[in-house]
Every structure is written in structure tokens, then in C-alpha cells.
Short mmCIF file of C-alpha atoms in Angstrom, two decimals:
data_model
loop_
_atom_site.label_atom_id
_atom_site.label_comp_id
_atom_site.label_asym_id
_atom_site.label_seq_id
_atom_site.Cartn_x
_atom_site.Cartn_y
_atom_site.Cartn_z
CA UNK A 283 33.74 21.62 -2.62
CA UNK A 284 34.66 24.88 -0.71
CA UNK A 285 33.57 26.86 -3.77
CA UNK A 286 30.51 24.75 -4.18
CA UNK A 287 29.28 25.23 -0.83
CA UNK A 288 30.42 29.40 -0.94
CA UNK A 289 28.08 30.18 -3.86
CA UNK A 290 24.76 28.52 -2.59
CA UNK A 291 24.49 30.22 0.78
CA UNK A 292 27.66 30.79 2.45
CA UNK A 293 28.00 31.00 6.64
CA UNK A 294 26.33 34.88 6.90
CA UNK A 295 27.42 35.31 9.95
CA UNK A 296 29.21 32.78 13.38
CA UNK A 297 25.39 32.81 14.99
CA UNK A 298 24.36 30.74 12.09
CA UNK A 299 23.67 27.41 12.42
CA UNK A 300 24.29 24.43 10.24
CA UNK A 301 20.30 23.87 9.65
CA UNK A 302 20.08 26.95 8.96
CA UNK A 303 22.80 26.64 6.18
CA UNK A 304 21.15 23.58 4.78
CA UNK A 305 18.11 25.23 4.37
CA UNK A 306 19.67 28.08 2.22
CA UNK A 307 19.79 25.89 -0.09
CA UNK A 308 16.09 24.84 -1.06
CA UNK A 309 15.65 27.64 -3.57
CA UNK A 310 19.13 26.30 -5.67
CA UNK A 311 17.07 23.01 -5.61
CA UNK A 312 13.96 24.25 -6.71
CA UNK A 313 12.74 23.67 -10.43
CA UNK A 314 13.46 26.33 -12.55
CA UNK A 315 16.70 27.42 -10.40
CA UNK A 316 20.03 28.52 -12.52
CA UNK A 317 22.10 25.30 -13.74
CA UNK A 318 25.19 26.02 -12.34
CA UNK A 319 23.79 26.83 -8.78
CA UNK A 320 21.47 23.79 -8.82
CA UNK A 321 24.79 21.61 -9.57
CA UNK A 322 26.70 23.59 -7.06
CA UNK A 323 23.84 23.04 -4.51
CA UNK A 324 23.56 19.34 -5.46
CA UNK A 325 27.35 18.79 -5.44
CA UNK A 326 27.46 20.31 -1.43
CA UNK A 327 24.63 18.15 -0.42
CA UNK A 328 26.40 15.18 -2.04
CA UNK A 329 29.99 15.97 -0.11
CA UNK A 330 27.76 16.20 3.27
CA UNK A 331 26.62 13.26 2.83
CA UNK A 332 30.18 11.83 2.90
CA UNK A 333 30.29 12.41 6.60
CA UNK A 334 28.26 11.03 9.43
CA UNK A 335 27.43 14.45 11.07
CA UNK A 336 26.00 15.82 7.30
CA UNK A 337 24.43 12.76 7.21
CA UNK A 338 22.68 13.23 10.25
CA UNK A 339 21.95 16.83 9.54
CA UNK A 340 20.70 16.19 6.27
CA UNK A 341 18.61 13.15 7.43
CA UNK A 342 15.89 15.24 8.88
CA UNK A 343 15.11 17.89 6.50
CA UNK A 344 11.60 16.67 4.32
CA UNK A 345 12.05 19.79 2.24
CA UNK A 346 15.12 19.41 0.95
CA UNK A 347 14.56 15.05 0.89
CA UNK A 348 11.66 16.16 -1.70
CA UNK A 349 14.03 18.30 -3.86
CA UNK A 350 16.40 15.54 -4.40
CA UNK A 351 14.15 12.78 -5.24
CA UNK A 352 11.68 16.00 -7.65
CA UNK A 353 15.00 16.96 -9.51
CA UNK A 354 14.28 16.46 -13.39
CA UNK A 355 16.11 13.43 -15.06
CA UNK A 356 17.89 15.20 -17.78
CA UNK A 357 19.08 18.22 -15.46
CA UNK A 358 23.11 17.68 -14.88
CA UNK A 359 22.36 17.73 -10.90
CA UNK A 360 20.22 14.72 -11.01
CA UNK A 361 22.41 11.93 -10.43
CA UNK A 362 24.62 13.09 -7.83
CA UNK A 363 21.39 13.94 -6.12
CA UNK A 364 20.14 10.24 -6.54
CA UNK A 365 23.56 9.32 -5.17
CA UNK A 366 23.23 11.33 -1.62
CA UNK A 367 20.39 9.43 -1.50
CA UNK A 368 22.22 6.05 -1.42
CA UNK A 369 24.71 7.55 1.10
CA UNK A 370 21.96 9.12 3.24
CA UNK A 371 19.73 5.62 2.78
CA UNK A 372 23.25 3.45 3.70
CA UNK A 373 23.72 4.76 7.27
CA UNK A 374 21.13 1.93 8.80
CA UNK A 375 21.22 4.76 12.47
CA UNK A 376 19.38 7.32 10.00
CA UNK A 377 16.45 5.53 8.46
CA UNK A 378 14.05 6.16 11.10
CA UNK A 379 14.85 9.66 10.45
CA UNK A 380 14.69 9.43 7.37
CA UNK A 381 10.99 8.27 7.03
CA UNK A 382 9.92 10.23 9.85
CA UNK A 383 10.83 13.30 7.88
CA UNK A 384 9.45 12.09 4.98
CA UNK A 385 7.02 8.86 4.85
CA UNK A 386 6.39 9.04 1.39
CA UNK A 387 10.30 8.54 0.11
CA UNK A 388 9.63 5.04 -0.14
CA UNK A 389 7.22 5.00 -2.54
CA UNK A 390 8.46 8.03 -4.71
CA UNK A 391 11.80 6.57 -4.48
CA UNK A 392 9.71 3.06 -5.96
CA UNK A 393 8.24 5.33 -8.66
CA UNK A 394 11.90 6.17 -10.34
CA UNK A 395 13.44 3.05 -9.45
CA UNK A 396 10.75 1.13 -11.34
CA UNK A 397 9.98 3.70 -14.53
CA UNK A 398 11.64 2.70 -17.10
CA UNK A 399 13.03 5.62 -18.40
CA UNK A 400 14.72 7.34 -15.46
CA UNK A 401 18.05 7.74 -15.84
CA UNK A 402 19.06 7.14 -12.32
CA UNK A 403 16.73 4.59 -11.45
CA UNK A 404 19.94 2.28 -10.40
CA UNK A 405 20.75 4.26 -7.55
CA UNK A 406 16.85 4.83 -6.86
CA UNK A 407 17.20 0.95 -6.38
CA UNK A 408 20.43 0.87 -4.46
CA UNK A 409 18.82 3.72 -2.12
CA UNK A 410 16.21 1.49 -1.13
CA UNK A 411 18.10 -1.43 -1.09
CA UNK A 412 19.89 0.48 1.77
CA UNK A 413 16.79 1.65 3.82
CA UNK A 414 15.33 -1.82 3.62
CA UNK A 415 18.26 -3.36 5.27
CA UNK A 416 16.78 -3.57 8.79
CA UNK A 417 13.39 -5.37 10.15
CA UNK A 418 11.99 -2.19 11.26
CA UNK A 419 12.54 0.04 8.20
CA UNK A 420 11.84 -2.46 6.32
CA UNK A 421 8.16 -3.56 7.74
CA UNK A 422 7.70 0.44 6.78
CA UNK A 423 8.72 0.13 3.31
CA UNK A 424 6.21 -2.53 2.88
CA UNK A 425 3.66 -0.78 4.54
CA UNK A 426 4.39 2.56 2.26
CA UNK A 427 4.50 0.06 -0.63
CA UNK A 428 1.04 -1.32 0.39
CA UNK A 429 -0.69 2.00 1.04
CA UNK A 430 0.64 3.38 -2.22
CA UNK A 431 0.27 0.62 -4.66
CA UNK A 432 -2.83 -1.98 -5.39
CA UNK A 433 -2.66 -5.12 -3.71
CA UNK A 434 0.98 -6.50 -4.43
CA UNK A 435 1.35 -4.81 -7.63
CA UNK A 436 4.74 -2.94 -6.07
CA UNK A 437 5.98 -6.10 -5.72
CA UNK A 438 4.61 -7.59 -9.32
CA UNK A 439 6.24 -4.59 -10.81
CA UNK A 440 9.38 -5.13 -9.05
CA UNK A 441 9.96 -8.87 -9.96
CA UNK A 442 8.91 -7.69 -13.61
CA UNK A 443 11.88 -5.23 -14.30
CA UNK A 444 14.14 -7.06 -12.35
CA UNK A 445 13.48 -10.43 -14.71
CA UNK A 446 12.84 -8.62 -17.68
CA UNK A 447 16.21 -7.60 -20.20
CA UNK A 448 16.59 -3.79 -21.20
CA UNK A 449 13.41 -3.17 -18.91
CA UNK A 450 15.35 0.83 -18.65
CA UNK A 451 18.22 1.16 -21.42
CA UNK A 452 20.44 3.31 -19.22
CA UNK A 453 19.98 1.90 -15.92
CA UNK A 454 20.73 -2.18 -15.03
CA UNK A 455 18.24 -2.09 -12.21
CA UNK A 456 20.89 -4.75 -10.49
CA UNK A 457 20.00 -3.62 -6.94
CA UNK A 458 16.18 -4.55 -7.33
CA UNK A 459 17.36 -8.00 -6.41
CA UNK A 460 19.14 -6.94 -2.81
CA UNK A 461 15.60 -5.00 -2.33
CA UNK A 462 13.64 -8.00 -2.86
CA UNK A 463 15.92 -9.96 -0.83
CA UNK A 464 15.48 -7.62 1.77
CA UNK A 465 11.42 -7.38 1.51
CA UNK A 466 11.50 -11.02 1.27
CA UNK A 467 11.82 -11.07 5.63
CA UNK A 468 8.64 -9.93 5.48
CA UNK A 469 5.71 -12.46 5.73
CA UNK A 470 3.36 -10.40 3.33
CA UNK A 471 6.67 -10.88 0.73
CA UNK A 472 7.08 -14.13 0.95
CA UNK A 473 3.58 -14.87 0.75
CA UNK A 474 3.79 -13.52 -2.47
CA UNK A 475 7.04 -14.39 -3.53
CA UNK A 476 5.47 -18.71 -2.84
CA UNK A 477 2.02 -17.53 -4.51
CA UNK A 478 1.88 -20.85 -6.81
CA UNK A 479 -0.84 -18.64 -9.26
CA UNK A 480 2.14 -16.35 -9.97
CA UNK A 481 5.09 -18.08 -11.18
CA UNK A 482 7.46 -15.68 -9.16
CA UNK A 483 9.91 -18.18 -7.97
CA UNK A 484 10.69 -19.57 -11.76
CA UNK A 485 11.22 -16.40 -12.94
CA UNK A 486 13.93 -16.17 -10.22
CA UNK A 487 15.77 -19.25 -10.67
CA UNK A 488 17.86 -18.61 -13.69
CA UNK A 489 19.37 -15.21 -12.51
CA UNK A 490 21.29 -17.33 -9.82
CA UNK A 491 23.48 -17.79 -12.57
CA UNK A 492 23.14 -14.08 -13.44
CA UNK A 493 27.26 -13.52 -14.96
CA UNK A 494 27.01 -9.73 -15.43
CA UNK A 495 26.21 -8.82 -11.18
CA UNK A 496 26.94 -10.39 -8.50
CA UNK A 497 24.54 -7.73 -6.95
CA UNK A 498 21.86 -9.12 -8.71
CA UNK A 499 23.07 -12.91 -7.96
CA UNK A 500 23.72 -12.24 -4.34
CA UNK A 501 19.68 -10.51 -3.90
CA UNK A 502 18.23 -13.49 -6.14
CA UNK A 503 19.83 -16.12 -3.79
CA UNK A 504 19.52 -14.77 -0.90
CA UNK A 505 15.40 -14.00 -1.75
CA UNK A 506 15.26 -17.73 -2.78
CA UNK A 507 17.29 -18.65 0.70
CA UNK A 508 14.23 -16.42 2.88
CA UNK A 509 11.45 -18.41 0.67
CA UNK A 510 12.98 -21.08 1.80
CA UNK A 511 12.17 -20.46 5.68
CA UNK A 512 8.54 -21.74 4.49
CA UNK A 513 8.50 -25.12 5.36
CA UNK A 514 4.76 -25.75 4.25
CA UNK A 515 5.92 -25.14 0.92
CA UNK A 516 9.44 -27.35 0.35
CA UNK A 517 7.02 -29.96 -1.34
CA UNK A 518 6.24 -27.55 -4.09
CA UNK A 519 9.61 -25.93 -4.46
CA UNK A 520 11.61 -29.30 -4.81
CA UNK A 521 8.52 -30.99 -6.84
CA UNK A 522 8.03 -30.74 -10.97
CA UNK A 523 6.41 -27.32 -10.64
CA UNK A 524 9.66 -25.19 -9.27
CA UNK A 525 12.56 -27.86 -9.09
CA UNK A 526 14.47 -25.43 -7.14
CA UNK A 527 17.33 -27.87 -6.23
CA UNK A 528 19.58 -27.81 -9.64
CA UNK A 529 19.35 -24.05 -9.27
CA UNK A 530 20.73 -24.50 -6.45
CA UNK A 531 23.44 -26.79 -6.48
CA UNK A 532 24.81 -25.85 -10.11
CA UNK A 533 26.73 -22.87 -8.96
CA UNK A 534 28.29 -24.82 -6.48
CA UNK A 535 29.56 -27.42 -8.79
CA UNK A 536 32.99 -27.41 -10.24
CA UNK A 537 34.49 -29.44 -13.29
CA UNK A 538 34.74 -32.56 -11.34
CA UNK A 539 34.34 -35.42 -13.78
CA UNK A 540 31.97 -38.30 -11.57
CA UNK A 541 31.83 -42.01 -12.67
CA UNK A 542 28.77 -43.31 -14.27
CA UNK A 543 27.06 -44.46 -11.50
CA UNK A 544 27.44 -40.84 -9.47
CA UNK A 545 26.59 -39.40 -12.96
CA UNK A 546 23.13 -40.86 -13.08
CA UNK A 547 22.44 -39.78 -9.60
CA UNK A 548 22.62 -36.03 -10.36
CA UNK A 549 19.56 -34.11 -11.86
CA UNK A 550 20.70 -33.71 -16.01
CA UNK A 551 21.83 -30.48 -15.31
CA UNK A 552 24.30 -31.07 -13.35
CA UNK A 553 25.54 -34.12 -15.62
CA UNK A 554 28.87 -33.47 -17.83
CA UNK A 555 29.87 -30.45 -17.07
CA UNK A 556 32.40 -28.67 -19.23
CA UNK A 557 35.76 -29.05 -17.96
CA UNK A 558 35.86 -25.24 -17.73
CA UNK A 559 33.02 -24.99 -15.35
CA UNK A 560 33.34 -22.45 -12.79
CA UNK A 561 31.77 -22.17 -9.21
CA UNK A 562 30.26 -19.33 -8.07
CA UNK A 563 32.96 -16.44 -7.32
CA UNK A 564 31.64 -14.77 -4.39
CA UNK A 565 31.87 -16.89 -1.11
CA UNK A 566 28.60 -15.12 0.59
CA UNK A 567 26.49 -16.05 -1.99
CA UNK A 568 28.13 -19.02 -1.86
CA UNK A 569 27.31 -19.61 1.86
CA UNK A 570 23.86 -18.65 0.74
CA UNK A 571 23.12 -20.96 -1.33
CA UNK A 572 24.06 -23.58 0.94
CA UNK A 573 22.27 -22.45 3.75
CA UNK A 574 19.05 -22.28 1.50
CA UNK A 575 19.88 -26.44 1.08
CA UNK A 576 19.75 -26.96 4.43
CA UNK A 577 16.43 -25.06 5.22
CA UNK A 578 15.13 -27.69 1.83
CA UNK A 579 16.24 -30.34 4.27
CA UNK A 580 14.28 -29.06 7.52
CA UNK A 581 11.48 -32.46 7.10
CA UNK A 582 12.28 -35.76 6.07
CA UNK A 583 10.05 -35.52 2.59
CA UNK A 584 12.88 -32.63 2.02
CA UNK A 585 16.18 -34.61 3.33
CA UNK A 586 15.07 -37.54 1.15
CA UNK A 587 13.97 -35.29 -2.10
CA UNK A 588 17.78 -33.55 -1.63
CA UNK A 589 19.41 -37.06 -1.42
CA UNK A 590 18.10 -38.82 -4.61
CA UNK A 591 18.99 -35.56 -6.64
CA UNK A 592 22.62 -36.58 -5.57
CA UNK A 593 23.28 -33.31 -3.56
CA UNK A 594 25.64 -35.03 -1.40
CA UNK A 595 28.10 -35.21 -4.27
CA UNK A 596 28.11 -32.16 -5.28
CA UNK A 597 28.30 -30.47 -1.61
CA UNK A 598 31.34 -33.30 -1.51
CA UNK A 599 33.35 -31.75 -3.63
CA UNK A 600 32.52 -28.29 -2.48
CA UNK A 601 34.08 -29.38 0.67
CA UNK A 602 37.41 -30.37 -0.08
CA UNK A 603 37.56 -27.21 -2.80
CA UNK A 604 35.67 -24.78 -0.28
CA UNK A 605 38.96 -21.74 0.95
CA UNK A 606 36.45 -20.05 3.01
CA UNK A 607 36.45 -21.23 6.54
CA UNK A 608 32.83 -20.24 7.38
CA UNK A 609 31.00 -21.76 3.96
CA UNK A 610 33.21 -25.27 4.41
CA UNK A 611 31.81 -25.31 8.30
CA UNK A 612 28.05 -24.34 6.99
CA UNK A 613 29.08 -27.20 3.88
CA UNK A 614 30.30 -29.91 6.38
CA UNK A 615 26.82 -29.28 8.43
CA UNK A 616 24.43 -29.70 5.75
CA UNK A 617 26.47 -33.10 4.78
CA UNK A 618 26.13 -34.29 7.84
CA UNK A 619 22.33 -33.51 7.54
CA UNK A 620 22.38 -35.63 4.59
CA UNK A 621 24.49 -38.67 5.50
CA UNK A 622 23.55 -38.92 9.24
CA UNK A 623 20.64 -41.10 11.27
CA UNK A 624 17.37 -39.62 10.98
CA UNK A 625 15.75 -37.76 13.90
CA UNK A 626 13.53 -39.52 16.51
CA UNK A 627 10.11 -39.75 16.33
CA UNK A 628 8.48 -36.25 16.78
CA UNK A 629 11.67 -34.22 15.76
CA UNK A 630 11.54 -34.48 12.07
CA UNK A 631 11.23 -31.17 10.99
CA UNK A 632 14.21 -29.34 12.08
CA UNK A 633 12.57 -25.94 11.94
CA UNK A 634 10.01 -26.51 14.30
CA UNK A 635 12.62 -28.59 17.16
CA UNK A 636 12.35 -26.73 20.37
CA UNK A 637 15.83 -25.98 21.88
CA UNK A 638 16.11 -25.62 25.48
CA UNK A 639 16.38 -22.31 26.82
CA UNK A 640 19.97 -22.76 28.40
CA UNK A 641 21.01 -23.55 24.50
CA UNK A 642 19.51 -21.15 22.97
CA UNK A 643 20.91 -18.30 25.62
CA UNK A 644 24.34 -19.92 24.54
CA UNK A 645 23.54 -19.98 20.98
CA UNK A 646 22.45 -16.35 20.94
CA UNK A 647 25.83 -15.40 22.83
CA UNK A 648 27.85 -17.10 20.53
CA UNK A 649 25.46 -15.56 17.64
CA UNK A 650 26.23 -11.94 19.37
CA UNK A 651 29.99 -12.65 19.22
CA UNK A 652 30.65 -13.38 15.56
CA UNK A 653 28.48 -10.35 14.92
CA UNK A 654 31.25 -8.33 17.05
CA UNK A 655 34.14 -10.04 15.06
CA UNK A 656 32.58 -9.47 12.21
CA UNK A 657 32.26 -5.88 13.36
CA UNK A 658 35.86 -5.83 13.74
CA UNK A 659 36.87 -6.73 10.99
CA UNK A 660 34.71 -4.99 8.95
CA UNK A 661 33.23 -7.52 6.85
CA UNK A 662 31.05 -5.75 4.22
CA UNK A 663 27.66 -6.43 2.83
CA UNK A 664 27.64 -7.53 -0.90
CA UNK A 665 23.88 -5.33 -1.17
CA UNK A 666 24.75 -2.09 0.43
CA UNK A 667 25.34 0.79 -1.99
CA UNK A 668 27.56 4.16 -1.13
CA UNK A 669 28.35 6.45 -3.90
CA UNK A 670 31.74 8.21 -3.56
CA UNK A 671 30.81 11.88 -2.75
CA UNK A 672 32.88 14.00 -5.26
#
């Protein structure tokens, strides 16, 4: 990298300062610059980004921001240029300064991530993936997407390529799902995500068994687990229309072999399953998936539409097969749910139970502690994206 960064704009002199050296750099990123100095130009920008202070100083600068995403497809530079993106778009302390210095990445970055014949329109995907992590960036993303697109079309176009096989030969698209799952906090996403007219949430449900990603299986579930949040529309998602449950339940069922009787209770695809059946691999989508359950079972209509599709057995033997401690705790809660009294009069729907303010001060401490141990021990997120800088 030494090289690299010596023969696009070397330190002139001690008084220089590093935005000063960054800016150097523009005309090697400019179209029509020499190959080899537009790769050596990329290639320094990339290893930057490998560090928190290059991050930071690269963060700011529209110009340059511009150059990366304008670079032409089939030019050699191009993809390590989509990846600083990623890095830049991964640090959650940078977005704001990221779409301060340039509002419109969203949307461009939208544009390559969604035409189908980008090259790089993986990492596009991954990039915003990353800036969409957090409420705040994210309420701007939807905002850019709203101001730049026809009413919902961004979000049509999205589910489209993300549901449709070979939508761009060369690029799997896999992080459309953690995008969507991300948007999907948004009201205005969800709105359209449970649009009954559009048939979104069926074109969802069969990539939670998705084998090739678990990127793509982690964003689908956890998009179906925000949906979910909607109360006023659990009648329609376990009903005829959606039957969300089996979709649901199947990757958390195992080869156990149930009598007769347990056999009948269980929605036919869960019946007879090959002795080589597998359950889902990765524990947090895992988790997810049971967590969406529970929100199904937030009004009584929903507890009792969960029991007669036989979920209990199924979460039953996901309990005594379940390693991880924190899905067999959110496993053995939802059972409970399922086999335990109903609530008094007035308290039906779970979601809408006010807890006293004493509680909830000790349920948001407790809330704020497992984020610290988390913290500590570094427990990563299955949708965040960092390219390796070379």
C-alpha cells in the first residue's frame, strides 16, 4: 500500500494535512484518468478505510463519495471502490456523516444495487445494508428512497430482485434481504411490506428456507419477525391468504418422528419429515424465528390459531435439542405462552399490556446490560458487511 499511496499524491511537504492528501486524489478518480493510477488511487482509499481515523477522514469528503459510487463497472478499480463503501457504510458513528456529505448516496447507491447488470451491485447492497442499521439513518434512507423513487416503487423493485433467480448474473444480491429487514422498522415499510393488494409477504416466505445464504435467510426472517409487530394484521398472516406459521416453524423442526395423533395436529408440512431433516444452522435466525411466534401469539385469536397448528410440539422438541442458552430461554417463554392460563379480562393482547413504570425502568436496565455483555464479547451481526481492505 506504501507504493499505492506514493504515486497518487504523496505528503509534498510536513505542513500538509491529511484532507489535503485525500483530496489529491480526485483527479486519479476521475473518468478518463490512467488505469494504473485510478487502481492505485482506489486501492489507498480502500486500505484507509481499514482504519477508524481513514474512515473518519474519508467519511466527509462528497467529492471523492461521488467518484467511488461514478466509477465505471468494467474499469479494474470498481470493486474495491464498492468495497470502501461497505467499510465506510459499516462504522454505524459515520453515517450521519456520511449523508450529510452526500444525501444522495442512498439512492445512487439503490440505483447499482438494484440494476441488473452491475457487477458490484452485491456490495452496493451490503453498503446499504450497513447504513440502514440504525433508526436514524435509516428513517433517511427511506426518506431519500421516497424523494427519489415513485410511491413505493424502491421498495417494489427491491422485493422483486431479491425474490426473483439470476435477477443480475454476477452478483447474488443476498444482502437485499438484511436491507429490507432493516427498512422494515420503519412504519411506511411495513405498511407496505402487509399491503394485502401486493402479495409481498408470500413472496417472502419460501426464502426462509433459502440453503445457499444465510444472509439472505437471516434478512427474510428477521423482515417477517418486524411485520409481525402489526398486531391488526396476525388474522391475515396466520389465515388461508399468507399461512405464515409452517414457514415458520419448519426450520425449527428436526427429524423427530411424532405418533399419529401429534402427526395430525401439525399443518402437512410439517408431517413426515425425512429422517435427514435439518434445523436451521444459525442460532440468531433461529432466535428470530421464534421471537416472530411469539409476537403471532400477542391476542388470543393468535395464541389459539398457533395452538391448533400444533406449534407446541414442534417448539417441544426445539427445547430439549436447543445448545444455545439465549434461543432455549426465548423457546421456553413462548411455550409457556402456549400452555399457560389465559390473561384476565382486558389484558389479552400482550402488545398493548401496560407495564408499570418501576418494571419497565428495570426491564430497560437489564435490556442495557446484555447490550454491554454483548459488547464485550463481541457478538457480531449476521447482516453487517466489511470487505477486507487489501
Amino acid at each position: 500500500m506504501g507504493e499505492a499511496g506514493a504515486g497518487v499524491g504523496a505528503p509534498g511537504g510536513p505542513e500538509a494535512s491529511p484532507e489535503a492528501e485525500v483530496v489529491k486524489l480526485l483527479p486519479f478518480l476521475a473518468p478518463g484518468a490512467r488505469a494504473d493510477l485510478q487502481a492505485a488511487a482506489v486501492r489507498h482509499v480502500l486500505a484507509l478505510t481499514g482504519s477508524g481515523p481513514g474512515r473518519a477522514l474519508l467519511a466527509g469528503q462528497e467529492a471523492l463519495l461521488q467518484a467511488l459510487v461514478e466509477l465505471a463497472p468494467a474499469s479494474a478499480p470498481a470493486r474495491d471502490a464498492a468495497r470502501a463503501l461497505v467499510n465506510l457504510a459499516a462504522d454505524p458513528g459515520l453515517h450521519e456523516t456520511l449523508l450529510a456529505a452526500d444525501p444522495g448516496l442512498p439512492a445512487r447507491l439503490l440505483g447499482r444495487a438494484l440494476d441488473p447488470q452491475w457487477p458490484w451491485a452485491e456490495e452496493a447492497a451490503a453498503a446499504l445494508a450497513n447504513l440502514s442499521r440504525e433508526q436514524g439513518p435509516c428513517a433517511e434512507l427511506m426518506a431519500a428512497l421516497a424523494a427519489a423513487e415513485p410511491a413505493d416503487s424502491g421498495l417494489e423493485r427491491m422485493v422483486r430482485a431479491l425474490c426473483t433467480p439470476g435477477y443480475n448474473a454476477r452478483a447474488p444480491l443476498h444482502y437485499l434481504a438484511p436491507l429490507l429487514s432493516n427498512l422494515s422498522q420503519r412504519p411506511a415499510a411495513r405498511a407496505f411490506l402487509l399491503d394485502p393488494d401486493r402479495c409481498v409477504v408470500q413472496r417472502l416466505l419460501p426464502l426462509t428456507q433459502y440453503p445457499d445464504s444465510s444472509v439472505r435467510r437471516g434478512g427474510v426472517v428477521g423482515t417477517l419477525r418486524n411485520c409481525c409487530f402489526e398486531h391488526r394484521h396476525h388474522k391475515w398472516l396466520l389465515g388461508p391468504e399468507v399461512d405464515i406459521l409452517p414457514f415458520l416453524l419448519l426450520p425449527l423442526a428436526g427429524p423427530e418422528d411424532f405418533s399419529e395423533e401429534e402427526m395430525e395436529r401439525l399443518p402437512v408440512d410439517l408431517q413426515y419429515l425425512p429422517p435427514d431433516k435439518q434445523r436451521e444452522p444459525d442460532a440468531d435466525i433461529r432466535k428470530m424465528l421464534v421471537e416472530a411466534i411469539m409476537l403471532l401469539t400477542a391476542t388470543a385469536p393468535g395464541r389459539q390459531q398457533v395452538r391448533d397448528q400444533g406449534a407446541y410440539l414442534i417448539l417441544r422438541e426445539l427445547h430439549s435439542w436447543e445448545p444455545e442458552p439465549d434461543v432455549r430461554a426465548a423457546c421456553e417463554k413462548l411455550i409457556q405462552v402456549l400452555i399457560g392460563d389465559e390473561p384476565e379480562r382486558g389484558m389479552e393482547n400482550l402488545l398493548e399490556v401496560q407495564v408499570p413504570e418501576d418494571v419497565e425502568q428495570q426491564l430497560q436496565q437489564l435490556d442495557c446490560r446484555e447490550q454491554e455483555q454483548l459488547q464485550r464479547e463481541q457478538a457480531p451481526e449476521p447482516w453487517v458487511e466489511r470487505a477486507t481492505p487489501t
